[in-house]
Tab-separated table of C-alpha atoms in Angstrom:
chain	number	residue	atom	x	y	z
A	279	SER	CA	-0.029	-0.068	0.123
A	280	PHE	CA	1.153	3.715	-0.737
A	281	PHE	CA	-0.134	4.603	2.773
A	282	PRO	CA	0.681	1.857	4.920
A	283	ARG	CA	-0.543	2.012	8.450
A	284	PRO	CA	2.037	3.967	10.811
A	285	LYS	CA	4.153	1.573	12.751
A	286	THR	CA	4.876	2.205	16.352
A	287	ALA	CA	8.494	2.586	17.326
A	288	ASN	CA	10.324	0.577	19.779
A	289	GLU	CA	13.138	0.756	22.103
A	290	GLY	CA	15.617	0.059	19.045
A	291	HIS	CA	14.371	3.012	17.103
A	292	ARG	CA	16.977	5.286	15.745
A	293	VAL	CA	17.100	8.741	13.828
A	294	THR	CA	16.563	8.268	10.273
A	295	THR	CA	18.150	10.282	7.325
A	296	PHE	CA	14.715	11.747	6.717
A	297	GLU	CA	14.722	13.167	10.007
A	298	LEU	CA	18.250	14.843	9.332
A	299	PHE	CA	16.649	16.118	5.921
A	300	PHE	CA	13.794	17.644	7.826
A	301	ASP	CA	16.126	19.234	10.214
A	302	LEU	CA	18.141	21.153	7.393
A	303	VAL	CA	15.250	23.671	7.243
A	304	PHE	CA	16.470	24.547	10.961
A	305	VAL	CA	19.970	25.333	9.937
A	306	PHE	CA	18.608	28.243	7.839
A	307	ALA	CA	16.004	29.247	10.502
A	308	PHE	CA	18.900	29.544	13.176
A	309	THR	CA	20.919	31.625	10.728
A	310	GLN	CA	17.934	34.014	10.027
A	311	VAL	CA	17.362	34.423	14.015
A	312	THR	CA	20.932	35.439	14.362
A	313	GLU	CA	20.887	37.946	11.656
A	314	PHE	CA	17.611	39.277	12.883
A	315	MET	CA	19.314	40.129	16.135
A	316	ALA	CA	22.422	41.583	14.273
A	317	GLU	CA	20.159	43.826	12.216
A	318	SER	CA	18.097	44.978	15.035
A	319	HIS	CA	21.268	45.406	17.366
A	320	SER	CA	18.896	46.226	20.477
A	321	ALA	CA	17.725	44.309	23.647
A	322	PHE	CA	14.300	44.654	22.228
A	323	GLY	CA	15.358	42.936	18.915
A	324	VAL	CA	16.850	39.999	20.821
A	325	LEU	CA	13.829	39.530	22.765
A	326	GLN	CA	11.703	39.175	19.440
A	327	ALA	CA	14.447	36.946	18.161
A	328	MET	CA	14.139	34.793	21.192
A	329	LEU	CA	10.393	34.603	20.775
A	330	ILE	CA	10.932	33.451	17.075
A	331	LEU	CA	13.530	30.926	18.355
A	332	GLY	CA	10.865	29.734	20.870
A	333	TYR	CA	8.498	29.028	18.244
A	334	LEU	CA	10.867	27.406	16.057
A	335	TRP	CA	11.819	25.202	18.827
A	336	TRP	CA	8.469	24.403	19.675
A	337	GLY	CA	7.874	23.281	16.137
A	338	TRP	CA	10.845	21.144	16.176
A	339	ALA	CA	10.310	19.686	19.633
A	340	SER	CA	6.681	18.764	18.499
A	341	TYR	CA	8.025	16.855	15.607
A	342	GLY	CA	10.767	15.172	17.719
A	343	TRP	CA	7.982	13.558	19.851
A	344	LEU	CA	6.315	12.379	16.809
A	345	ALA	CA	9.513	10.836	15.304
A	346	ASN	CA	9.732	9.141	18.473
A	347	GLN	CA	6.440	7.543	18.446
A	348	THR	CA	6.295	6.261	14.756
A	349	HIS	CA	8.490	5.855	11.774
A	350	VAL	CA	8.315	9.178	10.086
A	351	ASP	CA	9.824	8.312	6.803
A	352	GLU	CA	7.171	6.100	5.760
A	353	GLY	CA	3.505	6.522	4.084
A	354	LEU	CA	1.335	9.268	5.091
A	355	VAL	CA	3.587	10.487	7.931
A	356	ARG	CA	6.127	11.246	5.542
A	357	ILE	CA	3.683	13.161	3.383
A	358	GLY	CA	2.642	15.209	6.218
A	359	MET	CA	6.326	15.541	7.473
A	360	CYS	CA	7.142	17.081	4.025
A	361	VAL	CA	4.149	19.435	4.419
A	362	ALA	CA	5.405	20.533	7.669
A	363	MET	CA	8.955	21.019	6.261
A	364	VAL	CA	7.651	23.315	3.553
A	365	ALA	CA	5.615	25.137	6.261
A	366	MET	CA	8.699	25.509	8.604
A	367	PHE	CA	10.957	26.983	5.469
A	368	VAL	CA	8.222	29.508	4.990
A	369	VAL	CA	8.350	30.557	8.563
A	370	ALA	CA	12.208	30.698	8.506
A	371	LEU	CA	11.987	32.775	5.265
A	372	VAL	CA	9.708	35.435	6.567
A	373	ILE	CA	11.680	35.813	10.035
A	374	PRO	CA	13.190	39.335	8.642
A	375	GLU	CA	9.609	40.638	8.407
A	376	ALA	CA	7.933	38.938	11.371
A	377	PHE	CA	7.714	41.982	13.193
A	378	VAL	CA	8.336	44.754	10.706
A	379	ASP	CA	6.466	44.374	7.526
A	380	LEU	CA	8.284	45.577	4.377
A	381	GLU	CA	6.386	47.699	1.940
A	382	GLY	CA	4.754	45.641	-0.948
A	383	GLY	CA	3.915	42.051	-0.999
A	384	LEU	CA	2.187	39.999	1.599
A	385	SER	CA	1.871	40.960	5.435
A	386	GLY	CA	5.131	39.160	6.742
A	387	PRO	CA	3.695	38.772	10.360
A	388	LEU	CA	0.446	37.079	8.984
A	389	VAL	CA	2.415	34.804	6.386
A	390	PHE	CA	4.538	33.701	9.534
A	391	VAL	CA	1.536	32.932	11.697
A	392	VAL	CA	-0.357	31.074	8.935
A	393	ALA	CA	2.618	28.982	8.073
A	394	TYR	CA	3.429	28.428	11.687
A	395	PHE	CA	-0.320	27.260	12.211
A	396	VAL	CA	0.042	24.841	9.121
A	397	MET	CA	2.981	23.308	10.695
A	398	ARG	CA	1.435	22.714	14.085
A	399	LEU	CA	-1.990	21.538	12.607
A	400	ALA	CA	-0.195	18.924	10.367
A	401	HIS	CA	1.544	17.664	13.550
A	402	LEU	CA	-1.621	17.224	15.448
A	403	VAL	CA	-3.191	15.366	12.491
A	404	LEU	CA	-0.220	13.216	12.309
A	405	TYR	CA	0.234	12.391	15.901
A	406	VAL	CA	-3.666	11.193	16.187
A	407	VAL	CA	-2.913	9.017	13.161
A	408	ALA	CA	0.303	7.697	14.432
A	409	ALA	CA	-1.329	6.864	18.077
A	410	GLY	CA	-3.283	4.107	16.218
A	411	ASP	CA	-5.012	1.976	18.634
A	412	ASP	CA	-3.591	3.735	21.636
A	413	ALA	CA	-6.979	5.718	22.889
A	414	PRO	CA	-5.239	7.342	25.741
A	415	LEU	CA	-2.478	8.650	23.574
A	416	ARG	CA	-4.911	10.089	21.175
A	417	ARG	CA	-6.832	11.704	23.962
A	418	GLN	CA	-3.761	13.181	25.355
A	419	VAL	CA	-2.786	14.876	21.742
A	420	ILE	CA	-6.176	16.344	21.407
A	421	ARG	CA	-6.133	17.793	24.871
A	422	THR	CA	-2.798	19.370	24.353
A	423	SER	CA	-4.003	20.893	21.303
A	424	ILE	CA	-5.951	23.258	23.750
A	425	ALA	CA	-2.341	25.052	23.968
A	426	MET	CA	-1.760	25.221	20.353
A	427	PHE	CA	-5.193	26.815	19.427
A	428	THR	CA	-4.880	29.276	22.289
A	429	GLY	CA	-1.436	30.437	21.476
A	430	SER	CA	-2.438	30.505	17.612
A	431	VAL	CA	-5.488	33.081	18.528
A	432	LEU	CA	-3.061	35.320	20.294
A	433	LEU	CA	-0.434	34.934	17.333
A	434	LEU	CA	-3.121	35.948	14.851
A	435	THR	CA	-4.271	38.760	17.028
A	436	GLY	CA	-0.757	40.164	17.316
A	437	ALA	CA	-0.104	39.894	13.578
A	438	LEU	CA	-3.333	41.789	12.791
A	439	ILE	CA	-2.767	44.533	15.420
A	440	GLY	CA	0.938	45.089	14.785
A	441	GLY	CA	3.098	47.819	16.239
A	442	GLY	CA	4.512	47.313	19.690
A	443	ALA	CA	1.537	45.441	20.870
A	444	GLN	CA	2.373	42.492	18.564
A	445	THR	CA	5.605	41.723	20.666
A	446	TRP	CA	3.595	41.463	23.741
A	447	LEU	CA	0.933	39.459	22.248
A	448	TRP	CA	3.173	37.061	20.684
A	449	LEU	CA	5.046	36.774	23.987
A	450	ALA	CA	1.678	35.901	25.806
A	451	ALA	CA	1.127	33.333	22.866
A	452	PHE	CA	4.497	31.748	23.662
A	453	LEU	CA	3.759	31.582	27.410
A	454	ALA	CA	0.408	30.360	26.977
A	455	ASP	CA	1.528	27.364	24.742
A	456	PHE	CA	4.668	26.740	26.681
A	457	VAL	CA	2.544	26.437	30.177
A	458	LEU	CA	-0.593	24.996	28.798
A	459	THR	CA	1.130	22.203	27.212
A	460	TYR	CA	3.189	21.307	30.270
A	461	VAL	CA	0.050	21.384	32.427
A	462	THR	CA	-2.090	19.227	30.258
A	463	SER	CA	0.949	16.913	29.725
A	464	THR	CA	2.131	16.366	33.325
A	465	GLY	CA	1.278	12.716	34.457
A	466	GLY	CA	-0.613	12.193	31.105
A	467	ASN	CA	-0.512	9.671	28.485
A	468	TRP	CA	2.477	10.569	26.239
A	469	ARG	CA	4.881	7.818	25.115
A	470	LEU	CA	8.615	7.685	24.837
A	471	GLN	CA	9.283	4.725	22.841
A	472	SER	CA	13.282	4.915	22.519
A	473	ALA	CA	15.639	6.783	24.563
A	474	ALA	CA	18.394	6.325	22.375
A	475	HIS	CA	16.330	7.875	19.570
A	476	TRP	CA	15.214	10.809	21.699
A	477	ALA	CA	18.838	11.587	23.044
A	478	GLU	CA	20.385	11.336	19.625
A	479	ARG	CA	17.823	13.423	18.102
A	480	HIS	CA	18.403	16.289	20.695
A	481	GLY	CA	22.249	15.909	20.230
A	482	LEU	CA	21.587	16.610	16.574
A	483	VAL	CA	19.778	19.826	17.044
A	484	VAL	CA	22.587	20.813	19.302
A	485	ILE	CA	24.866	20.162	16.446
A	486	LEU	CA	22.722	22.389	14.182
A	487	ALA	CA	22.943	25.294	16.564
A	488	LEU	CA	26.597	24.748	16.777
A	489	GLY	CA	26.816	24.861	12.845
A	490	GLU	CA	24.964	28.181	13.208
A	491	SER	CA	27.679	29.255	15.499
A	492	ILE	CA	30.395	28.416	13.055
A	493	VAL	CA	28.281	30.098	10.067
A	494	ALA	CA	28.306	33.266	12.347
A	495	ILE	CA	32.040	33.360	12.047
A	496	GLY	CA	31.888	33.282	8.352
A	497	VAL	CA	29.288	35.978	8.225
A	498	GLY	CA	31.085	38.394	10.576
A	499	ALA	CA	34.238	38.012	8.162
A	500	ALA	CA	32.619	38.332	4.856
A	501	HIS	CA	33.060	41.910	4.096
A	502	GLU	CA	36.457	41.855	5.747
A	503	PRO	CA	40.109	41.573	4.029
A	504	ILE	CA	42.026	38.560	5.427
A	505	SER	CA	44.417	39.638	8.191
A	506	VAL	CA	46.179	38.398	11.181
A	507	PRO	CA	43.595	39.608	13.635
A	508	LEU	CA	40.768	38.193	11.591
A	509	LEU	CA	42.463	35.078	11.411
A	510	PHE	CA	43.025	34.830	15.175
A	511	GLY	CA	39.718	35.820	15.782
A	512	ALA	CA	38.443	33.083	13.574
A	513	VAL	CA	40.599	30.536	15.677
A	514	LEU	CA	39.182	31.676	18.935
A	515	ALA	CA	35.814	31.558	17.649
A	516	ILE	CA	36.180	27.803	16.424
A	517	ALA	CA	37.683	27.173	20.023
A	518	LEU	CA	34.367	28.385	21.636
A	519	SER	CA	32.349	26.189	19.503
A	520	ILE	CA	34.772	23.147	20.127
A	521	ALA	CA	34.312	24.092	23.951
A	522	PHE	CA	30.399	23.956	23.444
A	523	TRP	CA	30.755	20.600	21.703
A	524	TRP	CA	32.966	19.165	24.481
A	525	LEU	CA	30.664	20.152	27.301
A	526	TYR	CA	27.817	18.455	25.844
A	527	PHE	CA	29.000	15.324	23.959
A	528	ASP	CA	32.242	14.325	25.708
A	529	VAL	CA	30.386	12.831	28.588
A	530	THR	CA	26.883	14.536	29.471
A	531	ALA	CA	24.949	13.496	26.544
A	532	ILE	CA	26.087	9.756	26.698
A	533	GLU	CA	25.409	9.427	30.651
A	534	ALA	CA	22.116	11.490	30.072
A	535	GLU	CA	20.869	8.958	27.681
A	536	HIS	CA	21.990	6.079	30.089
A	537	HIS	CA	19.758	7.777	32.985
A	538	LEU	CA	16.689	8.223	30.526
A	539	SER	CA	16.846	4.545	29.303
A	540	ARG	CA	16.559	3.463	32.816
A	541	GLU	CA	13.078	5.278	33.562
A	542	GLN	CA	10.071	3.817	32.283
A	543	GLY	CA	6.586	5.080	31.815
A	544	VAL	CA	5.466	8.191	33.193
A	545	ARG	CA	8.835	8.818	34.773
A	546	ARG	CA	10.562	8.440	31.483
A	547	VAL	CA	8.326	10.875	29.829
A	548	ALA	CA	8.584	13.553	32.544
A	549	MET	CA	12.349	13.377	32.192
A	550	ALA	CA	12.180	13.659	28.562
A	551	THR	CA	9.577	16.685	28.857
A	552	ASP	CA	11.640	18.497	31.517
A	553	ALA	CA	15.317	17.830	30.502
A	554	TYR	CA	14.870	17.904	26.805
A	555	THR	CA	11.934	19.462	25.426
A	556	TYR	CA	11.931	22.555	28.087
A	557	ILE	CA	15.599	22.861	29.178
A	558	HIS	CA	17.105	22.543	25.870
A	559	LEU	CA	15.505	25.585	24.777
A	560	PRO	CA	17.724	27.888	26.926
A	561	LEU	CA	20.662	25.739	25.985
A	562	ILE	CA	19.914	26.168	22.271
A	563	ALA	CA	19.157	29.980	23.003
A	564	GLY	CA	22.688	30.177	24.541
A	565	ILE	CA	24.421	28.830	21.418
A	566	VAL	CA	22.550	31.373	19.074
A	567	ILE	CA	23.022	34.455	21.338
A	568	SER	CA	26.788	33.609	21.685
A	569	ALA	CA	27.041	33.255	17.856
A	570	LEU	CA	25.543	36.789	17.781
A	571	GLY	CA	28.385	37.798	19.956
A	572	VAL	CA	31.128	36.059	17.917
A	573	GLU	CA	29.698	37.690	14.611
A	574	ASP	CA	29.991	41.235	16.201
A	575	VAL	CA	33.546	40.325	17.426
A	576	ILE	CA	34.470	39.248	13.930
A	577	ALA	CA	33.034	42.103	12.325
A	578	HIS	CA	34.861	44.838	14.434
A	579	VAL	CA	38.244	42.641	14.991
A	580	THR	CA	40.393	44.863	12.903
A	581	GLY	CA	39.377	48.073	14.455
A	582	ASP	CA	40.876	49.672	17.687
A	583	LYS	CA	37.474	50.209	19.470
A	584	PRO	CA	36.120	48.129	22.489
A	585	LEU	CA	33.621	45.525	21.829
A	586	GLY	CA	30.807	47.520	23.575
A	587	TRP	CA	27.848	46.245	25.794
A	588	PHE	CA	25.842	45.026	23.193
A	589	GLY	CA	28.465	42.268	21.855
A	590	ALA	CA	29.743	41.604	25.226
A	591	SER	CA	26.342	40.750	26.505
A	592	ALA	CA	25.604	38.680	23.690
A	593	LEU	CA	29.041	36.779	23.962
A	594	PHE	CA	29.471	36.336	27.549
A	595	GLY	CA	25.611	36.394	28.349
A	596	GLY	CA	24.956	33.710	25.588
A	597	THR	CA	27.866	31.631	26.979
A	598	ALA	CA	26.706	32.049	30.584
A	599	LEU	CA	23.294	30.858	29.594
A	600	TYR	CA	24.568	27.867	27.796
A	601	LEU	CA	26.563	26.784	30.979
A	602	ALA	CA	23.664	27.307	33.190
A	603	ALA	CA	21.211	25.363	31.138
A	604	HIS	CA	23.852	22.498	31.235
A	605	ALA	CA	23.904	22.669	34.890
A	606	LEU	CA	20.043	22.633	35.203
A	607	PHE	CA	20.073	20.051	32.663
A	608	TRP	CA	22.060	17.675	34.715
A	609	LYS	CA	20.190	18.480	37.829
A	610	ARG	CA	16.952	16.966	36.328
A	611	VAL	CA	18.630	14.151	34.805
A	612	GLY	CA	21.451	13.179	37.172
A	613	GLY	CA	19.881	14.586	40.343
A	614	HIS	CA	22.725	17.162	41.246
A	615	TRP	CA	24.153	20.584	39.894
A	616	LYS	CA	27.352	20.723	37.637
A	617	ILE	CA	28.864	23.044	39.985
A	618	TRP	CA	31.865	24.142	37.464
A	619	ARG	CA	29.531	25.057	35.050
A	620	LEU	CA	27.507	27.237	37.215
A	621	ALA	CA	30.831	28.888	38.289
A	622	GLY	CA	31.848	29.557	34.812
A	623	GLY	CA	28.586	31.046	33.762
A	624	THR	CA	28.854	33.259	37.069
A	625	ALA	CA	32.285	34.355	36.169
A	626	LEU	CA	31.489	35.327	32.689
A	627	LEU	CA	28.489	37.537	34.080
A	628	ALA	CA	30.844	39.093	36.670
A	629	LEU	CA	33.389	39.725	33.703
A	630	LEU	CA	30.703	41.273	31.262
A	631	PRO	CA	31.841	44.953	32.192
A	632	VAL	CA	35.498	43.986	31.363
A	633	GLY	CA	34.243	42.398	28.195
A	634	ALA	CA	32.382	45.559	27.039
A	635	LEU	CA	35.525	47.744	27.579
A	636	VAL	CA	38.260	45.527	25.912
A	637	HIS	CA	39.146	44.967	22.320
A	638	PRO	CA	36.822	42.497	20.823
A	639	LEU	CA	39.706	39.814	20.392
A	640	VAL	CA	40.343	39.971	24.295
A	641	ALA	CA	36.710	39.590	25.103
A	642	LEU	CA	36.442	36.540	22.677
A	643	GLY	CA	39.539	35.067	24.394
A	644	ILE	CA	38.112	35.477	27.994
A	645	ALA	CA	34.875	33.536	26.852
A	646	VAL	CA	36.917	30.820	25.272
A	647	ALA	CA	39.285	30.686	28.291
A	648	VAL	CA	36.409	30.317	30.723
A	649	SER	CA	34.430	27.520	28.523
A	650	LEU	CA	37.704	25.657	27.958
A	651	ALA	CA	38.770	25.904	31.749
A	652	VAL	CA	35.209	24.465	32.662
A	653	ALA	CA	35.760	21.674	30.130
A	654	ALA	CA	39.033	20.893	31.154
A	655	THR	CA	38.625	20.886	34.872
A	656	GLU	CA	35.575	18.454	34.545
A	657	THR	CA	37.621	16.291	32.207
A	658	GLN	CA	40.493	16.103	34.638
A	659	ARG	CA	38.515	16.051	37.967
A	660	TYR	CA	36.203	13.169	36.784
A	661	SER	CA	38.628	11.396	34.398
A	662	GLU	CA	37.807	7.862	36.049
A	663	LYS	CA	34.153	8.576	35.896
A	664	ARG	CA	34.526	9.803	32.453
A	665	ALA	CA	36.380	6.590	31.202
A	666	GLU	CA	33.767	4.603	32.877
A	667	ILE	CA	30.894	6.175	31.067
A	668	ARG	CA	32.339	6.092	27.766
A	669	GLU	CA	33.481	2.623	28.067
A	670	LYS	CA	29.693	1.868	28.764
A	671	ARG	CA	28.797	3.240	25.307
A	672	GLU	CA	31.387	1.228	23.432
């Protein structure tokens, strides 16, 4: 049959190439968010960009749950995922006009809302189909749709009103969706079929966000002649991305998957919801905001002016947010705080005034030094535990 009945995934389910293909849209979307912040170059613009990132994340996370429930590369679900992919690309394409509509053409905010709604509605329909004979799961999906429709009404209202009110209505829409989804899901009937798929899926989206941080280096350098300061800045920027990768993938992601796989039923779903669906959002936001700081550094690396408050806040604040989100993630999964990551984030926030007053290269060097120091300290102090964890994986 061209449309075979969706198959429920099992514990051995892994990420497919179709899911990787679906995620390519988000590479472009993350880049658009960073460029939106760079163009606005204001705290209010960063708030608007974080709202957009929140909607992108909510879309991605929704399909992450669906892909864990069934094989999304087959039959009707594949067709629906393709529709969602097109809708999400439209959302990403219109990001520059999400809050300020350009003259001529269609209304940017309205196109954003319609495309986003199509993507979420497709997910709702596909999840009901994928639930199959699991009546409690179908009821859970339908109950949670209350959050989606509430948020969509507020989004549409904001797009039609426009102006300053749009931002606050869209913030209310995001918070409504965010909170109502959590309330209607707690102790509910969601299913997490494969811990391995779930952990791998979220690891891949972290890689996508890190890819955006590398793209930011090239964007910042695009209009600058190659020079020693530019090369030095690029090396430091790559070092920051390496530190970010190290902190997530060296041990944390592996051990988190082990913890998740040991849980079952409601406890597994609760851990997946808290640690991945919710706490991974500030983690991704930290990467994207720090990428803005890196882009600002690279763009001004050949001058003699200090980095300034905007660039320093993005670079140091984004990196601190990434470290703090890591600590919170491990608190939920492992049961205790990663103290060195909290200390690193605190140090960066304390050094923010210094970062604003020094040369961009020096500021980037400080961010890199703190991040690498945290990674190196943890690797050295917990070397035996680290070897044990990595041996388990093999």
